[in-house]
PDB file of C-alpha atoms in Angstrom:
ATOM      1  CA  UNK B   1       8.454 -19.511  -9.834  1.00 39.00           C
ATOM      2  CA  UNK B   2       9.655 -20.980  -6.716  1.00 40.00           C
ATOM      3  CA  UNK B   3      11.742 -18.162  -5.163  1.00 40.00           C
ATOM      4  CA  UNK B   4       8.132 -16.175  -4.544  1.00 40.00           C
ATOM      5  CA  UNK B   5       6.413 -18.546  -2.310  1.00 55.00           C
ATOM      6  CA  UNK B   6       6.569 -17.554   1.399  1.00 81.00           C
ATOM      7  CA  UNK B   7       4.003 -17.670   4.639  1.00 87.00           C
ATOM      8  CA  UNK B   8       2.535 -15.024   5.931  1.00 87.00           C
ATOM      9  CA  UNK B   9       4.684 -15.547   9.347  1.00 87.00           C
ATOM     10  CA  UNK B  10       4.760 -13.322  12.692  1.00 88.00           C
ATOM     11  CA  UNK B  11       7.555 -11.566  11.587  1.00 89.00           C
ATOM     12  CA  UNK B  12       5.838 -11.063   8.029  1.00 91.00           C
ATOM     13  CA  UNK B  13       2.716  -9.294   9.745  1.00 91.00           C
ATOM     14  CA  UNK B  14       5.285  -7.311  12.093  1.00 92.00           C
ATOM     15  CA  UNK B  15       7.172  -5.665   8.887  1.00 93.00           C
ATOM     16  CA  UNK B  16       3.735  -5.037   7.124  1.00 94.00           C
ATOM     17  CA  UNK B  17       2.360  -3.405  10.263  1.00 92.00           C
ATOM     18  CA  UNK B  18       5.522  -1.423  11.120  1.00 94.00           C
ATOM     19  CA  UNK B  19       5.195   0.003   7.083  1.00 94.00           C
ATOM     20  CA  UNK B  20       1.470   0.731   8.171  1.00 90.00           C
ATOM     21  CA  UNK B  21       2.375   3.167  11.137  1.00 90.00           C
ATOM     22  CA  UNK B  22       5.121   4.901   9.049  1.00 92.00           C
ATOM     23  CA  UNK B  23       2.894   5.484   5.742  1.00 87.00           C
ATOM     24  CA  UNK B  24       0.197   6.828   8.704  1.00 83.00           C
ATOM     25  CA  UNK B  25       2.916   9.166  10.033  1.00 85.00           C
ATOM     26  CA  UNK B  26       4.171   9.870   6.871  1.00 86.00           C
ATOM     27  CA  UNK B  27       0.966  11.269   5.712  1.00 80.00           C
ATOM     28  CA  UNK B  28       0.697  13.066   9.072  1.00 81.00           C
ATOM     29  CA  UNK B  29       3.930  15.048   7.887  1.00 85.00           C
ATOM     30  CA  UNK B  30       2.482  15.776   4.610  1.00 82.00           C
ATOM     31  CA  UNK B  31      -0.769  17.355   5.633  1.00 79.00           C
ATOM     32  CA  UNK B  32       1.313  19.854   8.346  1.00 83.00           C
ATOM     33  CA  UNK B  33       3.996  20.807   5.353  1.00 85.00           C
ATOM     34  CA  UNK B  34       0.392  21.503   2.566  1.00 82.00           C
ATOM     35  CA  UNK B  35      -0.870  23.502   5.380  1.00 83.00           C
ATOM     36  CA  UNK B  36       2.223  25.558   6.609  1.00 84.00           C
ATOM     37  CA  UNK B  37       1.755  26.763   2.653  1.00 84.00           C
ATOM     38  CA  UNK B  38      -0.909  28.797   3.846  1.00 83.00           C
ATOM     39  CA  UNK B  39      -2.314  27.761   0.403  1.00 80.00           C
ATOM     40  CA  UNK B  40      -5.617  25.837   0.425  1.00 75.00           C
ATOM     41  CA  UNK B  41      -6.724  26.187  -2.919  1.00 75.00           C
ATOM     42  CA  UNK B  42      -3.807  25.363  -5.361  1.00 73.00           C
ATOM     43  CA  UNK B  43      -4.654  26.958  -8.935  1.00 76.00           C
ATOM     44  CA  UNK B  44      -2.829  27.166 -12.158  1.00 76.00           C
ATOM     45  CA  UNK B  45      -2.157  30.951 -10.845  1.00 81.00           C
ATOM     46  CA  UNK B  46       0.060  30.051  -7.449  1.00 81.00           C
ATOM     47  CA  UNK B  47       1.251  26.740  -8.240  1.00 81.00           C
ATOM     48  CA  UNK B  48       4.483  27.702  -8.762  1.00 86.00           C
ATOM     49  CA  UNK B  49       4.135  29.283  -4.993  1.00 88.00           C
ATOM     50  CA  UNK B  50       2.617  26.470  -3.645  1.00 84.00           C
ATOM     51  CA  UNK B  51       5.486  24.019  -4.631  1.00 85.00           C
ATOM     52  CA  UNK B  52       8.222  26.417  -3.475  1.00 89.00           C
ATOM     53  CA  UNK B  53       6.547  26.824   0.032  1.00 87.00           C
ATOM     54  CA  UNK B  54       6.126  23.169  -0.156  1.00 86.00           C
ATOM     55  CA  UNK B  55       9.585  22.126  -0.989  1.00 89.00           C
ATOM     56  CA  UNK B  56      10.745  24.510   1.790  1.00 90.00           C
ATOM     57  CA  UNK B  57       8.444  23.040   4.955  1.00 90.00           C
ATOM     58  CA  UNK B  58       9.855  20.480   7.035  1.00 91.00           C
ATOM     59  CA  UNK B  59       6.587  18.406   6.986  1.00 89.00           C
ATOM     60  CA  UNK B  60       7.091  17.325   3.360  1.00 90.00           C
ATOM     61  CA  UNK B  61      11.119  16.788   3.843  1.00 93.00           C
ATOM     62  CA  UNK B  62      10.330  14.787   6.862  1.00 94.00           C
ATOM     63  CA  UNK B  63       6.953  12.948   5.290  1.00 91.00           C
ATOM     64  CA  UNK B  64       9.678  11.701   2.060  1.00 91.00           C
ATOM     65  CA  UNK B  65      11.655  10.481   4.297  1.00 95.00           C
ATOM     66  CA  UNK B  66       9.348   8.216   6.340  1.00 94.00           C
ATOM     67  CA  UNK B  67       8.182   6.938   2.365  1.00 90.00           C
ATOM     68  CA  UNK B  68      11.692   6.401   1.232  1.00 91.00           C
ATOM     69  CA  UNK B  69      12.081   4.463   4.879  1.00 94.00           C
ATOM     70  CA  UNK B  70       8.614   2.114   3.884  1.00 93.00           C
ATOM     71  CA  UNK B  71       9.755   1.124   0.573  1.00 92.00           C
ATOM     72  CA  UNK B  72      12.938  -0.460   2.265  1.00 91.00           C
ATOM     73  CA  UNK B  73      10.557  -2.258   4.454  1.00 93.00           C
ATOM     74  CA  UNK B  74       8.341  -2.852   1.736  1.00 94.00           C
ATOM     75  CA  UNK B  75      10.700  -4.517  -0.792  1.00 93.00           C
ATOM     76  CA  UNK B  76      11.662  -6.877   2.381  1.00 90.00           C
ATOM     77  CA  UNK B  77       8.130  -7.631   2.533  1.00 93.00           C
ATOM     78  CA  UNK B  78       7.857  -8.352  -1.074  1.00 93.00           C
ATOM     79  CA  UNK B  79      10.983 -10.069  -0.555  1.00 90.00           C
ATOM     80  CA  UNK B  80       9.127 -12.845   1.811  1.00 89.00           C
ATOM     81  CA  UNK B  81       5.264 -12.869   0.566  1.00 92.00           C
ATOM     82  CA  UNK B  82       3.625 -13.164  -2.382  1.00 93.00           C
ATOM     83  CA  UNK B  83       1.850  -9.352  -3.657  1.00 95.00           C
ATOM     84  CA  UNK B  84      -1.347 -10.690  -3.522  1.00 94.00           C
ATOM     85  CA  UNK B  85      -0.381 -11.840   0.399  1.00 94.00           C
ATOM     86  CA  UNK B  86       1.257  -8.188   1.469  1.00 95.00           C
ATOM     87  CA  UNK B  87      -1.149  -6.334   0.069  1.00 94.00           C
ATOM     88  CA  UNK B  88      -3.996  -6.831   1.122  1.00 93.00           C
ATOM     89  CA  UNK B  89      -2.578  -7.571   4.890  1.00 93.00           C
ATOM     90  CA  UNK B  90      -1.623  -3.700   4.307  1.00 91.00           C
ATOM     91  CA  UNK B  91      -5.283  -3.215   4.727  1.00 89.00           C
ATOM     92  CA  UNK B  92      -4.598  -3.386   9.045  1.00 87.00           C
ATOM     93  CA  UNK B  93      -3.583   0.179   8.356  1.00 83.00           C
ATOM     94  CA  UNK B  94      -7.809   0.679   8.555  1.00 82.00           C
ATOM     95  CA  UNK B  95      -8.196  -0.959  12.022  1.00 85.00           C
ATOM     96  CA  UNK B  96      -4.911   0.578  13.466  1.00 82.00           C
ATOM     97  CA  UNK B  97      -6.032   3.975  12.397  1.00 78.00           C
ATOM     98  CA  UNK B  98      -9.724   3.385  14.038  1.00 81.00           C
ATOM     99  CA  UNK B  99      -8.143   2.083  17.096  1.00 82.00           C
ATOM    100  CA  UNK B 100      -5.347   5.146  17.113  1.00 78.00           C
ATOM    101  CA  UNK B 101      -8.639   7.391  16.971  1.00 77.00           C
ATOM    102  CA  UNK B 102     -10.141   6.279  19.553  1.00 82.00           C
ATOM    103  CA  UNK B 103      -6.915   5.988  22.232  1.00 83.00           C
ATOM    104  CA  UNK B 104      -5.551   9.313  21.658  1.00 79.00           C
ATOM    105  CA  UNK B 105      -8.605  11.402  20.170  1.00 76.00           C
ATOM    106  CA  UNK B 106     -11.456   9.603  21.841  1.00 80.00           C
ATOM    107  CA  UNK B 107     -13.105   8.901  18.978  1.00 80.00           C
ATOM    108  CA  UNK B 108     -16.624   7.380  18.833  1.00 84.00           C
ATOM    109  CA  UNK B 109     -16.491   4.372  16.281  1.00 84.00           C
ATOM    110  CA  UNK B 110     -20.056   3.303  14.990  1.00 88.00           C
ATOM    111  CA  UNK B 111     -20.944   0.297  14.201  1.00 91.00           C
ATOM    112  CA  UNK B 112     -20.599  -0.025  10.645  1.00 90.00           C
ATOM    113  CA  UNK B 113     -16.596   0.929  11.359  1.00 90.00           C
ATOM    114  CA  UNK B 114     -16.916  -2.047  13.846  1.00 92.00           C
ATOM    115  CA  UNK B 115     -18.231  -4.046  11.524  1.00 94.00           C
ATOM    116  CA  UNK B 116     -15.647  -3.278   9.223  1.00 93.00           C
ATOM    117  CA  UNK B 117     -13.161  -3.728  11.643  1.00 93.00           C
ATOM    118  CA  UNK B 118     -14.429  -7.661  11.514  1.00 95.00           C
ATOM    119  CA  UNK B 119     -14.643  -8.272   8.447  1.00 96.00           C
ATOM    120  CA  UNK B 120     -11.100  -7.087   8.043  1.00 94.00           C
ATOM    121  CA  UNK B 121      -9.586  -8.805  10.641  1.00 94.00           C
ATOM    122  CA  UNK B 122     -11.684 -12.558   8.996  1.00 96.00           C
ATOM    123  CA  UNK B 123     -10.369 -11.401   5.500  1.00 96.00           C
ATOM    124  CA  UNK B 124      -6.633 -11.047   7.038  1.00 94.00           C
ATOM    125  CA  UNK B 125      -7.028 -14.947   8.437  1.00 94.00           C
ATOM    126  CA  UNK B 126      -8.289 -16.277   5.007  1.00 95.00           C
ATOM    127  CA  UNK B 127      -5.329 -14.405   3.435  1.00 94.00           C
ATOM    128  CA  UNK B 128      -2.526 -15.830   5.660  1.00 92.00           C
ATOM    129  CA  UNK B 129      -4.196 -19.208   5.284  1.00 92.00           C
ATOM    130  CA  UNK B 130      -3.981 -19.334   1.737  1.00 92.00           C
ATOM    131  CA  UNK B 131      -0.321 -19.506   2.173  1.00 89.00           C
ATOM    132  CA  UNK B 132      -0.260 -22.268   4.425  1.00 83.00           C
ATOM    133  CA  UNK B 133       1.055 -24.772   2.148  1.00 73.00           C
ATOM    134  CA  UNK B 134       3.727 -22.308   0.699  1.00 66.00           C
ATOM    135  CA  UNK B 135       7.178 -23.410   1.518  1.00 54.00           C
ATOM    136  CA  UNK B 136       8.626 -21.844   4.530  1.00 45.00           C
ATOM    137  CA  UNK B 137      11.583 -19.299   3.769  1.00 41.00           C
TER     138      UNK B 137
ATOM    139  CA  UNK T   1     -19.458  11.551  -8.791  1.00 59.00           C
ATOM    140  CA  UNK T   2     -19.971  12.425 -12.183  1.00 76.00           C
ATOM    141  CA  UNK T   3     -18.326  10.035 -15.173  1.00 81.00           C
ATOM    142  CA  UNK T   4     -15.235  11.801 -15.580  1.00 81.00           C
ATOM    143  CA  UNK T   5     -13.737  11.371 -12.032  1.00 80.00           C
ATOM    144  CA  UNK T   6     -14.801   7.786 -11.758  1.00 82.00           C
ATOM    145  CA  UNK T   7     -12.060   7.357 -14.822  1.00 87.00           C
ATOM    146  CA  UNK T   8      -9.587   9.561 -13.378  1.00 86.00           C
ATOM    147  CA  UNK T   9      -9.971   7.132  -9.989  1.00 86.00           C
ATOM    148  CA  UNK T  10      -9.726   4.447 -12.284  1.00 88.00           C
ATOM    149  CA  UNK T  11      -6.525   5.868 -13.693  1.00 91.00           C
ATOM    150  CA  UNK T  12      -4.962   6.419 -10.747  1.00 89.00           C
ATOM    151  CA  UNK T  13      -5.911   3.127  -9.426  1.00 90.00           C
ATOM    152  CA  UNK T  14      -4.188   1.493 -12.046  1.00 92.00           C
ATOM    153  CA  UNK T  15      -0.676   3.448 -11.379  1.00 93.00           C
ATOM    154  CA  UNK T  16      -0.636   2.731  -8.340  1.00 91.00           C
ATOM    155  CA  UNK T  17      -1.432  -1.206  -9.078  1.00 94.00           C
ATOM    156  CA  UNK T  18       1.259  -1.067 -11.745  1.00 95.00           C
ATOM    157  CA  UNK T  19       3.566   0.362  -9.304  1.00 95.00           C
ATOM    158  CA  UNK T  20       3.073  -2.674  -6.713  1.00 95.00           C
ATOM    159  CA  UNK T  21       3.283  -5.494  -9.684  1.00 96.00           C
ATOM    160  CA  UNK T  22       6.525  -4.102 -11.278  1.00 96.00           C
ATOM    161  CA  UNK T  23       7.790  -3.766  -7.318  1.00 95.00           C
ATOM    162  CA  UNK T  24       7.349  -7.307  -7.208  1.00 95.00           C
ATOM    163  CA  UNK T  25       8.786  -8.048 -10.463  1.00 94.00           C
ATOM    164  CA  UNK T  26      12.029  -6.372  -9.961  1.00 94.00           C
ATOM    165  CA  UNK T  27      11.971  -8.389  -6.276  1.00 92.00           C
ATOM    166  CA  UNK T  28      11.555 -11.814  -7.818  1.00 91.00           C
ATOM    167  CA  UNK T  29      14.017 -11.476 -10.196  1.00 88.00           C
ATOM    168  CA  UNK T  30      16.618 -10.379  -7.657  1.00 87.00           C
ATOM    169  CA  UNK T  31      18.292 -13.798  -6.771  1.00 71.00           C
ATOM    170  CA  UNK T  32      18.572 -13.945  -3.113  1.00 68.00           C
ATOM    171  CA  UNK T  33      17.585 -16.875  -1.402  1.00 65.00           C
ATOM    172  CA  UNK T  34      17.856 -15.617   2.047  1.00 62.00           C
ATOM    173  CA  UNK T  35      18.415 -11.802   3.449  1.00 62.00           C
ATOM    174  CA  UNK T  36      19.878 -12.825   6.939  1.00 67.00           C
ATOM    175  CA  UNK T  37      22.915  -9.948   7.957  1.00 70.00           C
ATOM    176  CA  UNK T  38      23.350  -7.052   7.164  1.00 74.00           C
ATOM    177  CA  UNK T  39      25.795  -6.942   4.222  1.00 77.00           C
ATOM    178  CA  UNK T  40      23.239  -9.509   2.406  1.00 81.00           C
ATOM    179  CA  UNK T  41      20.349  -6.812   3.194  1.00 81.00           C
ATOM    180  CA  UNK T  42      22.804  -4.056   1.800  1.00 85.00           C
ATOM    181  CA  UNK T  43      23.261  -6.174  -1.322  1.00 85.00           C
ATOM    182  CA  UNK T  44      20.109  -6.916  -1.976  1.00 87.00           C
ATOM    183  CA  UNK T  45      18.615  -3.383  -1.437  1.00 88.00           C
ATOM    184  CA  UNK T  46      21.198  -2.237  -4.000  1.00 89.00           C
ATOM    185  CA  UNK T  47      19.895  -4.718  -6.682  1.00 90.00           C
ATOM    186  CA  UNK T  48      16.656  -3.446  -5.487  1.00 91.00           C
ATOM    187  CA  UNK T  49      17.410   0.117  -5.855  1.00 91.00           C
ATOM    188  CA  UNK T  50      19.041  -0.400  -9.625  1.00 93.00           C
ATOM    189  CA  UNK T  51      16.658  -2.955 -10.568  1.00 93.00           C
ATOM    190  CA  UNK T  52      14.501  -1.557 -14.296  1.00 95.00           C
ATOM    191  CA  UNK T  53      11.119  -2.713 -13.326  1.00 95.00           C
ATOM    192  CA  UNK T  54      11.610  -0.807  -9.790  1.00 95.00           C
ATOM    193  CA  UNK T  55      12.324   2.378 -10.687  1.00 95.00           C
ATOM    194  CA  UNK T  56       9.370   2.064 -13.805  1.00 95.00           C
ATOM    195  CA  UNK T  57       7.475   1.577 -10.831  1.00 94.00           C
ATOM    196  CA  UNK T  58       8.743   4.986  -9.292  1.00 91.00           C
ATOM    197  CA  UNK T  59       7.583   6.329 -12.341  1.00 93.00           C
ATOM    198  CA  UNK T  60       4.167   5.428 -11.818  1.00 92.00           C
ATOM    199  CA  UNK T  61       3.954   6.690  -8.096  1.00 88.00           C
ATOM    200  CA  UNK T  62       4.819  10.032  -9.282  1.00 89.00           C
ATOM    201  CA  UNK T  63       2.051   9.783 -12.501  1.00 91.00           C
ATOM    202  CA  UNK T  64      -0.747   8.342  -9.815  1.00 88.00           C
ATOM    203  CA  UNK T  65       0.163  10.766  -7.673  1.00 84.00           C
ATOM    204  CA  UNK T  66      -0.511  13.438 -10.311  1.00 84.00           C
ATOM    205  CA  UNK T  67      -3.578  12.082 -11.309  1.00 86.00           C
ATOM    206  CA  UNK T  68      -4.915  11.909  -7.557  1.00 80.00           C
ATOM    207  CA  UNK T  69      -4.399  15.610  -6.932  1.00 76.00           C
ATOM    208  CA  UNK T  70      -6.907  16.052  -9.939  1.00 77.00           C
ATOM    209  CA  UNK T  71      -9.535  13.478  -8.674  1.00 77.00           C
ATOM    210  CA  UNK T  72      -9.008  15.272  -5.225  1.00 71.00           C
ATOM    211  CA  UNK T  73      -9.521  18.697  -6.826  1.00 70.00           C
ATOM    212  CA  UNK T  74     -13.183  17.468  -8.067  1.00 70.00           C
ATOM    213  CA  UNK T  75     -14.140  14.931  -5.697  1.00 64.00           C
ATOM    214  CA  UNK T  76     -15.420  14.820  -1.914  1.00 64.00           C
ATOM    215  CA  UNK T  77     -12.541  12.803   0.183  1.00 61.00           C
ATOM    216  CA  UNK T  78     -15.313  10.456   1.459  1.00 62.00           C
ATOM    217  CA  UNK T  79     -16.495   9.541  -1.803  1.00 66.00           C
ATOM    218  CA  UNK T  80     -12.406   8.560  -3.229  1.00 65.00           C
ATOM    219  CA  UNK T  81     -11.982   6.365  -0.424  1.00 68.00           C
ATOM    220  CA  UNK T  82     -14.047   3.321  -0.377  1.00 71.00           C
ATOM    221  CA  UNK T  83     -13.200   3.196  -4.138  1.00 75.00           C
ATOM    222  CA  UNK T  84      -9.653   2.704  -3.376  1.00 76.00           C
ATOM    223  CA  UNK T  85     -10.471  -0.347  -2.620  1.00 83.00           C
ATOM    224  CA  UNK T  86     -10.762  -1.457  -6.495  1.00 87.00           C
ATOM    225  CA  UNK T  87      -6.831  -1.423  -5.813  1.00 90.00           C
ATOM    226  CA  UNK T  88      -7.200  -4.586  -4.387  1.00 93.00           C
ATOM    227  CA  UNK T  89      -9.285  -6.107  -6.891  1.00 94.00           C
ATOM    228  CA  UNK T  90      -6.911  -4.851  -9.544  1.00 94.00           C
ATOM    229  CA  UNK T  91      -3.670  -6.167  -7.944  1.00 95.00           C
ATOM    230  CA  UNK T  92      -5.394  -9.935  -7.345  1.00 95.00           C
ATOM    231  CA  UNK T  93      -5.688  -9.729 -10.977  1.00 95.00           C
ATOM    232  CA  UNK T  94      -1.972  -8.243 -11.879  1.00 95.00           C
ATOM    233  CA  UNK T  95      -0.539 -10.880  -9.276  1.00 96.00           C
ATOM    234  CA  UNK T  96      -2.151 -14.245 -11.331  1.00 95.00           C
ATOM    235  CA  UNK T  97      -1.391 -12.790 -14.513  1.00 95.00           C
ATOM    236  CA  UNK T  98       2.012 -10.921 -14.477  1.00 94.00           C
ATOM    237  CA  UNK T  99       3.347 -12.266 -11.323  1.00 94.00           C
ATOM    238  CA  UNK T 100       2.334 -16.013 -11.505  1.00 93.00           C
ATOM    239  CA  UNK T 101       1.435 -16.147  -8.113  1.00 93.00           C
ATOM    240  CA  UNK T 102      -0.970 -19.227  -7.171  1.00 91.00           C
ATOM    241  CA  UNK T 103      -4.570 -17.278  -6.545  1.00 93.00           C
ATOM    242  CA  UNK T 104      -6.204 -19.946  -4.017  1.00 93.00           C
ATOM    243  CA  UNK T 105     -10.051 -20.034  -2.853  1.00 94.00           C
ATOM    244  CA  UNK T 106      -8.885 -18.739   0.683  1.00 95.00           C
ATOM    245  CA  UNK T 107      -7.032 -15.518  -1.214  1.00 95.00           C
ATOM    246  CA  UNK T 108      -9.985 -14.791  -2.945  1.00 96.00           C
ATOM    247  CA  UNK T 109     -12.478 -15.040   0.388  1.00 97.00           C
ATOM    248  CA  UNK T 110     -10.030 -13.013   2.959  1.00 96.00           C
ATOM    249  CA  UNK T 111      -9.521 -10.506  -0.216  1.00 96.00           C
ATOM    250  CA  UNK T 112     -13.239 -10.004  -0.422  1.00 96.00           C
ATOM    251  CA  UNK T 113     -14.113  -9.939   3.100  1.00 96.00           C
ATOM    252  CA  UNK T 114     -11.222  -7.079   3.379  1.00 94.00           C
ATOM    253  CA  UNK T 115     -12.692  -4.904   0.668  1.00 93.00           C
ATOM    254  CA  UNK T 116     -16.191  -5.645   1.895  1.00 94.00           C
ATOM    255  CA  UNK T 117     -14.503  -4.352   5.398  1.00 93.00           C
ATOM    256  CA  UNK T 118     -12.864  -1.129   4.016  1.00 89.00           C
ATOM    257  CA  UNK T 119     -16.043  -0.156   2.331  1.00 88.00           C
ATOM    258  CA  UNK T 120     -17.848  -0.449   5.631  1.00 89.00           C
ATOM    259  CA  UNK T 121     -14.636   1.381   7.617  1.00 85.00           C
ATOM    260  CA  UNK T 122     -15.080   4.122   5.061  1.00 77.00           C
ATOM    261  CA  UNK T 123     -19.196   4.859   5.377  1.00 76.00           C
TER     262      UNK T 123
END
């Protein structure tokens, strides 16, 4: 299976981070179109009101979108990398979302989530080493 | 975290693994060798798009999905998160064994230290 080899290159890691900040948004957009419901407690009883409200808010419209906009990005991805390369790069989403909490909401991170941060950032460099000897695409 | 949501986790896990691996399927067996322009890009997403083992894997967002609003009916947020990071045990596996993809020491050690990560990002 030759046509799946690929490196992990810059422009690689820039796709997979770029599907990262959407999927972040996107779920952003979801959680404002559950809450305009007004429903916080979904039951068999108002289900049916639930999904109509649902399908009617902008935040879920908007939050499809921004998914149906990642899995273009993400079939270039898969397109480059092997799965067991992408995915687990996805994993920056964690440290982008930590650092995005602390920029804009001030955020205290302790230091296991530091730790964390680490041990994600040394897993990420094993990863795109282990493709070092894949053929260039 | 009683028994029953640890298998519904599980469950969910799983569609959303199955998703990735028949992603990647449908990918490989597109024949492209490079996406440079855009008509090629339009092409390929097309193939993409139309391709069987892609839209199976639609399938399975939309079951995993289902099967996470349950979990997330029963369970505490804090406690589903660091066990979505079985995911990534789950799609090393899928990726030697329906993907053929070459599973090297370093893979295995940056995998480990990334779950070992999320678990502590999640505390």
């Amino acid at each position: 299976m030759a046509n799946n080899k690929g490196k992990l290159t810059v422009s690689v890691l820039t796709l997979i981070i770029m599907t990262d900040i959407i999927e972040s948004v996107a779920e952003l957009f979801f959680k404002k179109g559950t809450l305009s419901t007004g429903i916080d407690n979904v039951t068999v009883d108002n289900a049916v009101l639930f999904m109509s409200k649902l399908l009617a808010s902008s935040g879920f419209w908007t939050g499809l979108g921004l998914h149906a906009t990642n899995f273009f990005l993400w079939a270039a991805v898969l397109s480059k990398v092997d799965l067991s390369v992408a995915f687990p790069t996805g994993s920056m989403s964690y440290i982008l979302v930590a650092l995005l909490s602390v920029v804009f909401l001030g955020e205290h991170i302790s230091a296991y989530r530091w730790g964390g941060i680490v041990l994600i950032i040394i897993g990420i460099w094993f990863v795109s080493r282990s493709t070092r000897h894949e053929e260039a695409r | 975290m009683t028994l029953k949501i640890l298998i519904l986790v599980l469950i969910a896990e799983i569609c959303n693994a199955s998703m990735h691996t028949l992603f990647k399927r449908g990918i490989n067996d597109i024949d492209i060798e490079h996406i440079r322009g855009f008509r090629n890009y339009l092409h390929f997403m097309k193939r993409v798009v139309t391709s069987p083992p892609v839209l199976l894997g639609l399938l399975m967002i939309i079951a995993g999905m289902g099967v996470w609003q349950l979990v997330l009916a029963h369970a505490e947020l804090s406690m589903a998160f660091p066990l979505d990071s079985i995911q990534y045990i789950i799609i090393l596996f899928s990726s030697y064994l329906f993907l053929g993809e070459r599973i090297n020491r370093d893979r295995i050690i940056g995998t480990a230290f990334i779950i070992g990560g999320i678990v502590l990002v999640a505390l």
